[in-house]
């Protein structure tokens, strides 16, 4: 971190309204952390105890079923905080979620006691943390809506578009895509082959090229990627 | 409430550890509320602002999809607090959840400012609220696991056993059962008829009798009702 140690706070607009003394606590007691891609930030039964502000990169939060299949719950990017690390201190045994860095990630870690100190003294900081809780609850509700009510095809089309973004090509296995949308690999492969027959995508080993984004958007409908 | 106004707190063991002054705040500023069955406690875009401690009865929290189908997220019984009412103040527009009393419900309502006051002054109260957040997040993760990974049959068997409890008979429509497990009425009816053919249940109009709980338990497997 820079000498003053608070430039990272610009990524978290709600922190701008904190009184100077509280910004000072954050600046002096938080520590920068760099995590290589593939680092487990959180897993069941293991609480980390520090409160993480993500400043660069992406953390994937997902669940596993008994067969080891993944379903992605949400992603944390710059400007996000990881509420599971602190909640796990209270209810670690109740979670089935994992959080793993999917790129190199830079974060700022606030020790548990400082987090609790700020929660006690700062209504603004509390508001900030509660808003993050509310957003993650909303994320989980969205996942439920997706997996329950929307067809595999619309979810798959929406997710392909979101993952391909502007590049048009994505490097991903059918197994990984199945994890993204909460389905099985076989089901995803079958739908991808149907998409290919219609000229919407081209399939190669671990690679999917989007050839007709407009048709995929049509199929995606209201599905939330 | 009784004159002293704090007997309800016995239903919330974490509150027993609060200092006398904080228990006093709860006792004097909270107000008893009686809600008839079918009362909407919370709905999208509408925040109630009070923090609710449920002392009797049951509140069903669920989502609706675009076709108006329900999926039950969790239930709040005696000893539960309703975190959505307070979080909605921060992020009401992000939620798609409804909360409706499914029996007559008695609750104690704490005004928003008193809630925030206690959050600021009481680490124990904060811990209590965070634990409730953690539990509801875990509930949503369990719903995701259920709808994503488990077969309709095992979910249906598990839910029938849970709803029938010791009575052996339940009054419920196939549509309501479908909402419980996040499926469609037609799918549920088909599976119920299969259960009936195997002698596991008897079906009548809006009524299901469990005739072979052991077989249902076998089908339920690890499904979490």
Tab-separated table of C-alpha atoms in Angstrom:
chain	number	residue	atom	x	y	z
A	1	UNK	CA	0.000	0.000	0.000
A	2	UNK	CA	1.033	3.596	-0.475
A	3	UNK	CA	2.471	5.407	2.586
A	4	UNK	CA	-0.875	6.923	3.526
A	5	UNK	CA	-2.459	3.536	2.972
A	6	UNK	CA	-5.946	4.602	2.040
A	7	UNK	CA	-6.029	4.949	-1.752
A	8	UNK	CA	-7.719	1.526	-1.941
A	9	UNK	CA	-10.743	2.997	-0.166
A	10	UNK	CA	-11.642	4.892	-3.340
A	11	UNK	CA	-12.882	1.525	-4.668
A	12	UNK	CA	-15.454	1.413	-1.842
A	13	UNK	CA	-17.565	4.574	-2.166
A	14	UNK	CA	-19.477	4.043	1.121
A	15	UNK	CA	-16.159	4.367	2.982
A	16	UNK	CA	-15.732	7.918	1.653
A	17	UNK	CA	-18.331	9.108	4.134
A	18	UNK	CA	-16.497	7.704	7.167
A	19	UNK	CA	-15.137	10.227	9.677
A	20	UNK	CA	-11.384	10.800	9.411
A	21	UNK	CA	-10.665	8.832	12.593
A	22	UNK	CA	-12.397	5.740	11.234
A	23	UNK	CA	-10.659	6.026	7.874
A	24	UNK	CA	-7.464	6.227	9.880
A	25	UNK	CA	-8.268	2.951	11.691
A	26	UNK	CA	-8.856	1.283	8.352
A	27	UNK	CA	-5.663	2.717	6.866
A	28	UNK	CA	-3.382	1.767	9.731
A	29	UNK	CA	-4.781	-1.592	10.850
A	30	UNK	CA	-5.597	-3.165	7.506
A	31	UNK	CA	-2.893	-5.081	5.668
A	32	UNK	CA	-2.483	-5.571	1.937
A	33	UNK	CA	-2.564	-9.163	0.741
A	34	UNK	CA	-1.701	-10.630	-2.665
A	35	UNK	CA	-3.206	-14.014	-3.448
A	36	UNK	CA	-2.148	-16.131	-6.432
A	37	UNK	CA	-4.865	-17.534	-8.679
A	38	UNK	CA	-6.333	-20.705	-7.211
A	39	UNK	CA	-5.982	-19.709	-3.570
A	40	UNK	CA	-8.771	-20.933	-1.289
A	41	UNK	CA	-10.034	-17.883	0.579
A	42	UNK	CA	-12.752	-19.702	2.412
A	43	UNK	CA	-13.937	-23.269	2.774
A	44	UNK	CA	-16.389	-25.116	4.997
A	45	UNK	CA	-15.261	-25.586	8.598
A	46	UNK	CA	-12.426	-23.133	8.130
A	47	UNK	CA	-12.936	-19.510	9.144
A	48	UNK	CA	-10.276	-17.023	8.186
A	49	UNK	CA	-11.255	-14.368	10.686
A	50	UNK	CA	-10.098	-11.372	8.697
A	51	UNK	CA	-12.471	-9.138	6.802
A	52	UNK	CA	-11.416	-8.881	3.137
A	53	UNK	CA	-11.812	-5.905	0.816
A	54	UNK	CA	-11.101	-7.065	-2.760
A	55	UNK	CA	-9.172	-4.409	-4.696
A	56	UNK	CA	-8.098	-6.330	-7.826
A	57	UNK	CA	-8.975	-9.612	-9.550
A	58	UNK	CA	-11.867	-11.972	-8.997
A	59	UNK	CA	-12.934	-14.469	-6.313
A	60	UNK	CA	-15.406	-17.207	-7.233
A	61	UNK	CA	-17.774	-18.328	-4.485
A	62	UNK	CA	-19.420	-21.694	-5.084
A	63	UNK	CA	-20.941	-24.760	-3.497
A	64	UNK	CA	-20.183	-28.438	-4.048
A	65	UNK	CA	-22.678	-31.263	-3.997
A	66	UNK	CA	-21.957	-34.765	-2.782
A	67	UNK	CA	-20.573	-35.722	-6.192
A	68	UNK	CA	-18.212	-32.773	-6.231
A	69	UNK	CA	-20.175	-30.760	-8.784
A	70	UNK	CA	-19.824	-26.998	-8.520
A	71	UNK	CA	-22.447	-24.312	-8.664
A	72	UNK	CA	-21.284	-20.705	-8.753
A	73	UNK	CA	-23.067	-18.480	-6.197
A	74	UNK	CA	-21.428	-15.153	-7.013
A	75	UNK	CA	-18.134	-13.499	-7.827
A	76	UNK	CA	-16.320	-10.821	-5.851
A	77	UNK	CA	-14.431	-8.216	-7.884
A	78	UNK	CA	-12.755	-4.900	-7.037
A	79	UNK	CA	-14.957	-2.941	-4.651
A	80	UNK	CA	-16.498	-6.081	-3.084
A	81	UNK	CA	-16.099	-7.318	0.462
A	82	UNK	CA	-16.116	-10.966	1.466
A	83	UNK	CA	-18.787	-11.321	4.122
A	84	UNK	CA	-18.404	-15.088	4.430
A	85	UNK	CA	-14.987	-14.798	6.059
A	86	UNK	CA	-16.458	-12.914	8.998
A	87	UNK	CA	-19.764	-14.736	9.186
A	88	UNK	CA	-17.906	-18.014	9.223
A	89	UNK	CA	-16.553	-17.112	12.652
A	90	UNK	CA	-20.107	-17.400	13.895
A	91	UNK	CA	-21.532	-20.192	11.838
A	92	UNK	CA	-18.709	-21.948	10.026
A	93	UNK	CA	-20.261	-25.357	10.404
A	94	UNK	CA	-23.410	-24.260	8.617
A	95	UNK	CA	-21.792	-23.340	5.315
A	96	UNK	CA	-21.160	-25.434	2.293
A	97	UNK	CA	-19.546	-22.633	0.312
A	98	UNK	CA	-16.023	-22.309	-1.018
A	99	UNK	CA	-14.297	-19.150	-2.198
A	100	UNK	CA	-11.317	-19.450	-4.534
A	101	UNK	CA	-9.377	-16.745	-6.380
A	102	UNK	CA	-9.796	-17.226	-10.109
A	103	UNK	CA	-7.164	-14.654	-11.033
A	104	UNK	CA	-4.357	-13.148	-9.020
A	105	UNK	CA	-6.200	-11.160	-6.382
A	106	UNK	CA	-5.158	-8.153	-4.351
A	107	UNK	CA	-7.102	-7.503	-1.195
A	108	UNK	CA	-6.926	-5.549	2.006
A	109	UNK	CA	-7.450	-7.615	5.150
A	110	UNK	CA	-8.914	-6.073	8.280
A	111	UNK	CA	-8.303	-8.083	11.489
A	112	UNK	CA	-11.434	-9.421	13.184
A	113	UNK	CA	-11.136	-7.237	16.335
A	114	UNK	CA	-10.765	-4.039	14.250
A	115	UNK	CA	-13.765	-5.072	12.179
A	116	UNK	CA	-15.816	-5.490	15.334
A	117	UNK	CA	-14.513	-2.205	16.746
A	118	UNK	CA	-15.637	-0.357	13.592
A	119	UNK	CA	-19.001	-2.133	13.614
A	120	UNK	CA	-19.547	-0.833	17.136
A	121	UNK	CA	-18.453	2.737	16.645
A	122	UNK	CA	-19.561	3.508	13.093
A	123	UNK	CA	-23.173	3.507	11.877
A	124	UNK	CA	-21.847	4.161	8.357
A	125	UNK	CA	-19.541	1.161	8.463
A	126	UNK	CA	-22.426	-0.965	9.724
A	127	UNK	CA	-24.564	0.266	6.844
A	128	UNK	CA	-21.787	-0.644	4.430
A	129	UNK	CA	-21.476	-4.179	5.822
A	130	UNK	CA	-25.235	-4.738	5.952
A	131	UNK	CA	-25.587	-3.575	2.364
A	132	UNK	CA	-23.010	-6.180	1.347
A	133	UNK	CA	-24.965	-8.839	3.268
A	134	UNK	CA	-28.133	-7.730	1.522
A	135	UNK	CA	-26.456	-7.911	-1.880
A	136	UNK	CA	-25.139	-11.416	-1.300
A	137	UNK	CA	-28.581	-12.568	-0.111
A	138	UNK	CA	-29.974	-11.095	-3.322
A	139	UNK	CA	-27.278	-12.942	-5.311
A	140	UNK	CA	-28.328	-16.231	-3.742
A	141	UNK	CA	-31.981	-15.485	-4.463
A	142	UNK	CA	-31.047	-14.853	-8.081
A	143	UNK	CA	-29.223	-18.183	-8.281
A	144	UNK	CA	-32.307	-19.902	-6.891
A	145	UNK	CA	-34.502	-18.161	-9.425
A	146	UNK	CA	-32.146	-19.171	-12.209
A	147	UNK	CA	-31.769	-22.804	-11.312
A	148	UNK	CA	-35.387	-23.295	-10.409
A	149	UNK	CA	-37.379	-21.564	-12.997
A	150	UNK	CA	-35.373	-20.934	-16.122
A	151	UNK	CA	-34.648	-23.429	-18.808
A	152	UNK	CA	-31.177	-24.831	-19.239
A	153	UNK	CA	-31.064	-23.341	-22.709
A	154	UNK	CA	-31.712	-19.757	-21.626
A	155	UNK	CA	-29.283	-20.035	-18.711
A	156	UNK	CA	-26.616	-21.524	-20.947
A	157	UNK	CA	-27.059	-18.843	-23.629
A	158	UNK	CA	-26.970	-16.047	-21.056
A	159	UNK	CA	-23.871	-17.432	-19.387
A	160	UNK	CA	-22.030	-17.936	-22.690
A	161	UNK	CA	-22.664	-14.297	-23.601
A	162	UNK	CA	-21.574	-13.048	-20.175
A	163	UNK	CA	-18.387	-15.119	-20.118
A	164	UNK	CA	-17.432	-14.377	-23.721
A	165	UNK	CA	-18.049	-10.634	-23.145
A	166	UNK	CA	-16.510	-8.693	-26.045
A	167	UNK	CA	-13.950	-11.319	-26.970
A	168	UNK	CA	-16.329	-13.675	-28.725
A	169	UNK	CA	-14.354	-16.744	-27.670
A	170	UNK	CA	-14.095	-18.460	-24.346
A	171	UNK	CA	-11.794	-21.129	-22.976
A	172	UNK	CA	-13.908	-23.350	-20.809
A	173	UNK	CA	-14.823	-27.006	-20.492
A	174	UNK	CA	-18.383	-28.291	-20.610
A	175	UNK	CA	-17.906	-29.418	-17.009
A	176	UNK	CA	-17.037	-25.852	-15.967
A	177	UNK	CA	-20.018	-24.463	-17.869
A	178	UNK	CA	-22.242	-26.993	-16.111
A	179	UNK	CA	-20.927	-25.707	-12.760
A	180	UNK	CA	-21.651	-22.131	-13.825
A	181	UNK	CA	-25.316	-22.836	-14.482
A	182	UNK	CA	-25.924	-25.586	-11.957
A	183	UNK	CA	-26.457	-28.416	-14.398
A	184	UNK	CA	-24.741	-31.621	-15.484
A	185	UNK	CA	-21.947	-31.866	-18.058
A	186	UNK	CA	-23.944	-34.186	-20.303
A	187	UNK	CA	-26.879	-31.788	-20.375
A	188	UNK	CA	-24.640	-28.844	-21.227
A	189	UNK	CA	-22.874	-30.773	-23.995
A	190	UNK	CA	-26.187	-31.714	-25.552
A	191	UNK	CA	-27.390	-28.105	-25.564
A	192	UNK	CA	-24.075	-26.798	-26.890
A	193	UNK	CA	-24.270	-29.244	-29.796
A	194	UNK	CA	-27.769	-27.949	-30.541
A	195	UNK	CA	-26.409	-24.392	-30.475
A	196	UNK	CA	-23.646	-25.442	-32.880
A	197	UNK	CA	-26.121	-27.037	-35.295
A	198	UNK	CA	-28.000	-23.736	-35.398
A	199	UNK	CA	-24.769	-21.861	-36.160
A	200	UNK	CA	-24.825	-19.963	-32.861
A	201	UNK	CA	-21.442	-21.268	-31.614
A	202	UNK	CA	-18.445	-23.247	-32.852
A	203	UNK	CA	-17.074	-25.897	-30.515
A	204	UNK	CA	-13.473	-27.004	-30.183
A	205	UNK	CA	-11.647	-28.732	-27.353
A	206	UNK	CA	-12.060	-26.560	-24.222
A	207	UNK	CA	-12.972	-23.617	-26.413
A	208	UNK	CA	-16.272	-22.105	-27.537
A	209	UNK	CA	-16.596	-19.407	-30.153
A	210	UNK	CA	-19.722	-17.273	-30.217
A	211	UNK	CA	-20.843	-16.913	-33.853
A	212	UNK	CA	-24.317	-15.491	-33.466
A	213	UNK	CA	-24.635	-13.402	-30.337
A	214	UNK	CA	-28.032	-12.016	-31.374
A	215	UNK	CA	-29.599	-15.488	-31.443
A	216	UNK	CA	-28.006	-16.346	-28.104
A	217	UNK	CA	-29.430	-13.129	-26.670
A	218	UNK	CA	-32.828	-14.170	-27.947
A	219	UNK	CA	-32.506	-17.563	-26.304
A	220	UNK	CA	-31.227	-15.982	-23.103
A	221	UNK	CA	-34.423	-13.952	-22.815
A	222	UNK	CA	-34.751	-12.681	-19.304
A	223	UNK	CA	-32.249	-15.153	-17.867
A	224	UNK	CA	-29.860	-13.415	-15.541
A	225	UNK	CA	-26.329	-14.522	-16.253
B	1	UNK	CA	-46.683	-8.377	26.942
B	2	UNK	CA	-46.386	-8.924	30.669
B	3	UNK	CA	-45.684	-5.856	32.819
B	4	UNK	CA	-41.948	-6.429	32.840
B	5	UNK	CA	-42.104	-7.115	29.104
B	6	UNK	CA	-39.145	-9.415	28.740
B	7	UNK	CA	-40.458	-12.962	29.124
B	8	UNK	CA	-40.405	-13.294	25.315
B	9	UNK	CA	-36.614	-12.996	25.422
B	10	UNK	CA	-36.415	-16.505	26.882
B	11	UNK	CA	-37.155	-17.735	23.344
B	12	UNK	CA	-33.915	-16.088	22.147
B	13	UNK	CA	-31.092	-17.617	24.211
B	14	UNK	CA	-28.388	-15.230	22.887
B	15	UNK	CA	-30.307	-12.334	24.454
B	16	UNK	CA	-29.890	-13.887	27.915
B	17	UNK	CA	-26.286	-12.730	27.911
B	18	UNK	CA	-27.134	-9.066	27.288
B	19	UNK	CA	-26.346	-6.605	30.093
B	20	UNK	CA	-29.371	-5.534	32.104
B	21	UNK	CA	-29.452	-2.062	30.490
B	22	UNK	CA	-29.692	-3.542	27.004
B	23	UNK	CA	-32.369	-6.008	28.035
B	24	UNK	CA	-34.177	-3.011	29.452
B	25	UNK	CA	-34.002	-1.204	26.087
B	26	UNK	CA	-35.464	-4.259	24.413
B	27	UNK	CA	-38.195	-4.621	27.031
B	28	UNK	CA	-39.322	-0.999	26.992
B	29	UNK	CA	-38.966	-0.039	23.337
B	30	UNK	CA	-40.190	-3.211	21.654
B	31	UNK	CA	-43.909	-3.621	21.010
B	32	UNK	CA	-45.908	-6.824	20.804
B	33	UNK	CA	-47.656	-7.460	17.500
B	34	UNK	CA	-50.275	-10.049	16.590
B	35	UNK	CA	-50.584	-10.881	12.890
B	36	UNK	CA	-53.446	-12.941	11.444
B	37	UNK	CA	-52.567	-15.830	9.123
B	38	UNK	CA	-51.946	-14.588	5.590
B	39	UNK	CA	-50.416	-11.239	6.568
B	40	UNK	CA	-47.638	-10.023	4.275
B	41	UNK	CA	-44.700	-9.189	6.536
B	42	UNK	CA	-42.361	-8.268	3.727
B	43	UNK	CA	-42.557	-7.909	-0.031
B	44	UNK	CA	-40.313	-6.515	-2.771
B	45	UNK	CA	-40.008	-2.735	-2.823
B	46	UNK	CA	-41.638	-2.455	0.570
B	47	UNK	CA	-39.501	-2.233	3.679
B	48	UNK	CA	-41.178	-2.473	7.045
B	49	UNK	CA	-38.382	-0.884	9.031
B	50	UNK	CA	-39.018	-2.667	12.301
B	51	UNK	CA	-36.939	-5.582	13.442
B	52	UNK	CA	-39.171	-8.596	14.191
B	53	UNK	CA	-38.652	-11.286	16.813
B	54	UNK	CA	-41.095	-14.140	16.131
B	55	UNK	CA	-42.488	-15.565	19.367
B	56	UNK	CA	-45.334	-17.779	18.104
B	57	UNK	CA	-46.510	-19.223	14.802
B	58	UNK	CA	-44.730	-19.467	11.453
B	59	UNK	CA	-43.716	-17.064	8.677
B	60	UNK	CA	-43.049	-18.464	5.194
B	61	UNK	CA	-40.377	-16.665	3.149
B	62	UNK	CA	-40.479	-17.372	-0.563
B	63	UNK	CA	-39.728	-16.074	-4.033
B	64	UNK	CA	-41.948	-15.805	-7.094
B	65	UNK	CA	-40.890	-16.296	-10.663
B	66	UNK	CA	-42.329	-14.457	-13.650
B	67	UNK	CA	-45.172	-16.948	-13.884
B	68	UNK	CA	-46.073	-16.502	-10.252
B	69	UNK	CA	-44.681	-19.844	-9.100
B	70	UNK	CA	-43.478	-19.975	-5.523
B	71	UNK	CA	-40.326	-21.437	-4.072
B	72	UNK	CA	-40.004	-21.569	-0.311
B	73	UNK	CA	-36.667	-20.191	0.964
B	74	UNK	CA	-37.130	-20.786	4.674
B	75	UNK	CA	-39.592	-20.520	7.536
B	76	UNK	CA	-39.331	-18.411	10.675
B	77	UNK	CA	-40.744	-19.918	13.851
B	78	UNK	CA	-40.593	-18.986	17.550
B	79	UNK	CA	-37.060	-17.860	18.409
B	80	UNK	CA	-36.316	-16.579	14.884
B	81	UNK	CA	-35.724	-13.000	13.821
B	82	UNK	CA	-36.687	-11.596	10.444
B	83	UNK	CA	-33.517	-10.117	8.979
B	84	UNK	CA	-35.119	-9.170	5.662
B	85	UNK	CA	-37.225	-6.439	7.264
B	86	UNK	CA	-34.122	-4.565	8.346
B	87	UNK	CA	-31.953	-5.350	5.349
B	88	UNK	CA	-34.715	-4.173	3.082
B	89	UNK	CA	-34.155	-0.658	4.376
B	90	UNK	CA	-30.799	-0.796	2.660
B	91	UNK	CA	-31.466	-2.829	-0.420
B	92	UNK	CA	-35.200	-3.203	-0.854
B	93	UNK	CA	-35.027	-2.950	-4.624
B	94	UNK	CA	-32.678	-5.919	-4.839
B	95	UNK	CA	-34.984	-8.465	-3.283
B	96	UNK	CA	-37.492	-10.727	-4.875
B	97	UNK	CA	-38.587	-12.336	-1.614
B	98	UNK	CA	-41.940	-12.279	0.121
B	99	UNK	CA	-42.685	-13.150	3.728
B	100	UNK	CA	-46.225	-14.152	4.698
B	101	UNK	CA	-47.559	-15.485	7.997
B	102	UNK	CA	-48.873	-19.001	7.490
B	103	UNK	CA	-50.477	-19.223	10.913
B	104	UNK	CA	-51.480	-16.550	13.368
B	105	UNK	CA	-48.160	-15.082	14.403
B	106	UNK	CA	-47.103	-13.244	17.523
B	107	UNK	CA	-43.996	-11.153	17.283
B	108	UNK	CA	-42.142	-8.411	19.068
B	109	UNK	CA	-41.233	-5.441	16.888
B	110	UNK	CA	-38.204	-3.320	17.641
B	111	UNK	CA	-38.183	0.127	15.970
B	112	UNK	CA	-35.375	0.697	13.447
B	113	UNK	CA	-33.554	3.385	15.488
B	114	UNK	CA	-33.501	1.172	18.619
B	115	UNK	CA	-32.204	-1.697	16.521
B	116	UNK	CA	-29.374	0.493	15.246
B	117	UNK	CA	-28.680	1.813	18.736
B	118	UNK	CA	-28.302	-1.740	20.071
B	119	UNK	CA	-26.134	-2.734	17.101
B	120	UNK	CA	-23.805	0.114	17.986
B	121	UNK	CA	-23.557	-0.428	21.723
B	122	UNK	CA	-23.763	-4.200	22.061
B	123	UNK	CA	-21.227	-6.672	20.646
B	124	UNK	CA	-23.479	-9.483	21.871
B	125	UNK	CA	-26.492	-8.126	20.046
B	126	UNK	CA	-24.365	-7.754	16.896
B	127	UNK	CA	-23.246	-11.341	17.233
B	128	UNK	CA	-26.874	-12.414	17.587
B	129	UNK	CA	-27.908	-10.531	14.429
B	130	UNK	CA	-24.909	-11.735	12.415
B	131	UNK	CA	-25.611	-15.306	13.420
B	132	UNK	CA	-29.147	-14.925	12.081
B	133	UNK	CA	-27.735	-13.536	8.822
B	134	UNK	CA	-25.361	-16.459	8.626
B	135	UNK	CA	-28.183	-18.935	9.214
B	136	UNK	CA	-30.362	-17.426	6.488
B	137	UNK	CA	-27.439	-17.466	4.032
B	138	UNK	CA	-26.982	-21.133	4.920
B	139	UNK	CA	-30.722	-21.695	4.334
B	140	UNK	CA	-30.449	-20.208	0.853
B	141	UNK	CA	-27.385	-22.330	0.109
B	142	UNK	CA	-29.369	-25.395	1.156
B	143	UNK	CA	-32.216	-24.440	-1.179
B	144	UNK	CA	-29.713	-24.076	-4.013
B	145	UNK	CA	-28.226	-27.457	-3.228
B	146	UNK	CA	-31.680	-28.996	-3.153
B	147	UNK	CA	-32.988	-27.535	-6.372
B	148	UNK	CA	-29.758	-27.992	-8.258
B	149	UNK	CA	-28.448	-31.325	-7.351
B	150	UNK	CA	-31.134	-33.515	-5.928
B	151	UNK	CA	-33.740	-35.377	-7.838
B	152	UNK	CA	-37.352	-34.337	-7.689
B	153	UNK	CA	-38.180	-37.670	-6.171
B	154	UNK	CA	-35.829	-37.378	-3.216
B	155	UNK	CA	-36.849	-33.765	-2.567
B	156	UNK	CA	-40.510	-34.678	-2.746
B	157	UNK	CA	-40.125	-37.650	-0.402
B	158	UNK	CA	-38.123	-35.581	2.099
B	159	UNK	CA	-40.626	-32.760	2.032
B	160	UNK	CA	-43.622	-35.058	2.463
B	161	UNK	CA	-42.024	-36.582	5.547
B	162	UNK	CA	-41.150	-33.177	7.000
B	163	UNK	CA	-44.591	-31.717	6.405
B	164	UNK	CA	-46.469	-34.784	7.604
B	165	UNK	CA	-44.283	-34.949	10.729
B	166	UNK	CA	-45.899	-37.289	13.244
B	167	UNK	CA	-49.428	-36.900	11.941
B	168	UNK	CA	-49.024	-39.075	8.871
B	169	UNK	CA	-51.493	-37.010	6.870
B	170	UNK	CA	-51.098	-33.622	5.291
B	171	UNK	CA	-53.559	-31.184	3.746
B	172	UNK	CA	-51.823	-29.680	0.778
B	173	UNK	CA	-52.370	-29.253	-2.967
B	174	UNK	CA	-49.936	-30.503	-5.582
B	175	UNK	CA	-49.393	-26.860	-6.549
B	176	UNK	CA	-48.333	-26.025	-2.991
B	177	UNK	CA	-46.027	-29.044	-2.857
B	178	UNK	CA	-44.462	-27.919	-6.138
B	179	UNK	CA	-43.778	-24.511	-4.578
B	180	UNK	CA	-42.198	-26.210	-1.571
B	181	UNK	CA	-39.641	-28.054	-3.668
B	182	UNK	CA	-39.239	-25.590	-6.532
B	183	UNK	CA	-40.828	-27.710	-9.227
B	184	UNK	CA	-43.951	-27.685	-11.400
B	185	UNK	CA	-47.355	-28.999	-10.381
B	186	UNK	CA	-47.460	-31.512	-13.244
B	187	UNK	CA	-44.092	-32.944	-12.240
B	188	UNK	CA	-45.132	-33.284	-8.615
B	189	UNK	CA	-48.434	-34.954	-9.543
B	190	UNK	CA	-46.632	-37.485	-11.698
B	191	UNK	CA	-44.220	-38.387	-8.900
B	192	UNK	CA	-47.003	-38.553	-6.305
B	193	UNK	CA	-48.897	-41.004	-8.497
B	194	UNK	CA	-45.758	-43.120	-8.739
B	195	UNK	CA	-45.470	-43.024	-4.927
B	196	UNK	CA	-49.106	-44.097	-4.679
B	197	UNK	CA	-48.613	-47.026	-7.051
B	198	UNK	CA	-45.778	-48.229	-4.796
B	199	UNK	CA	-48.045	-47.964	-1.739
B	200	UNK	CA	-45.968	-45.197	-0.143
B	201	UNK	CA	-48.840	-42.693	-0.003
B	202	UNK	CA	-52.606	-42.467	-0.541
B	203	UNK	CA	-53.891	-39.481	-2.479
B	204	UNK	CA	-57.206	-37.704	-2.022
B	205	UNK	CA	-58.322	-34.221	-2.958
B	206	UNK	CA	-55.918	-31.754	-1.257
B	207	UNK	CA	-54.839	-34.506	1.112
B	208	UNK	CA	-51.935	-36.916	1.189
B	209	UNK	CA	-51.596	-39.785	3.625
B	210	UNK	CA	-48.174	-41.257	4.291
B	211	UNK	CA	-48.494	-45.065	4.297
B	212	UNK	CA	-44.882	-46.159	4.154
B	213	UNK	CA	-42.597	-43.649	5.816
B	214	UNK	CA	-39.619	-46.013	5.719
B	215	UNK	CA	-39.694	-46.208	1.917
B	216	UNK	CA	-40.086	-42.439	1.670
B	217	UNK	CA	-37.093	-42.053	3.953
B	218	UNK	CA	-35.123	-44.327	1.674
B	219	UNK	CA	-36.093	-42.248	-1.362
B	220	UNK	CA	-35.328	-39.045	0.490
B	221	UNK	CA	-31.753	-40.205	1.026
B	222	UNK	CA	-29.641	-37.237	1.971
B	223	UNK	CA	-32.160	-34.714	0.694
B	224	UNK	CA	-32.652	-31.946	3.200
B	225	UNK	CA	-36.310	-31.123	3.582
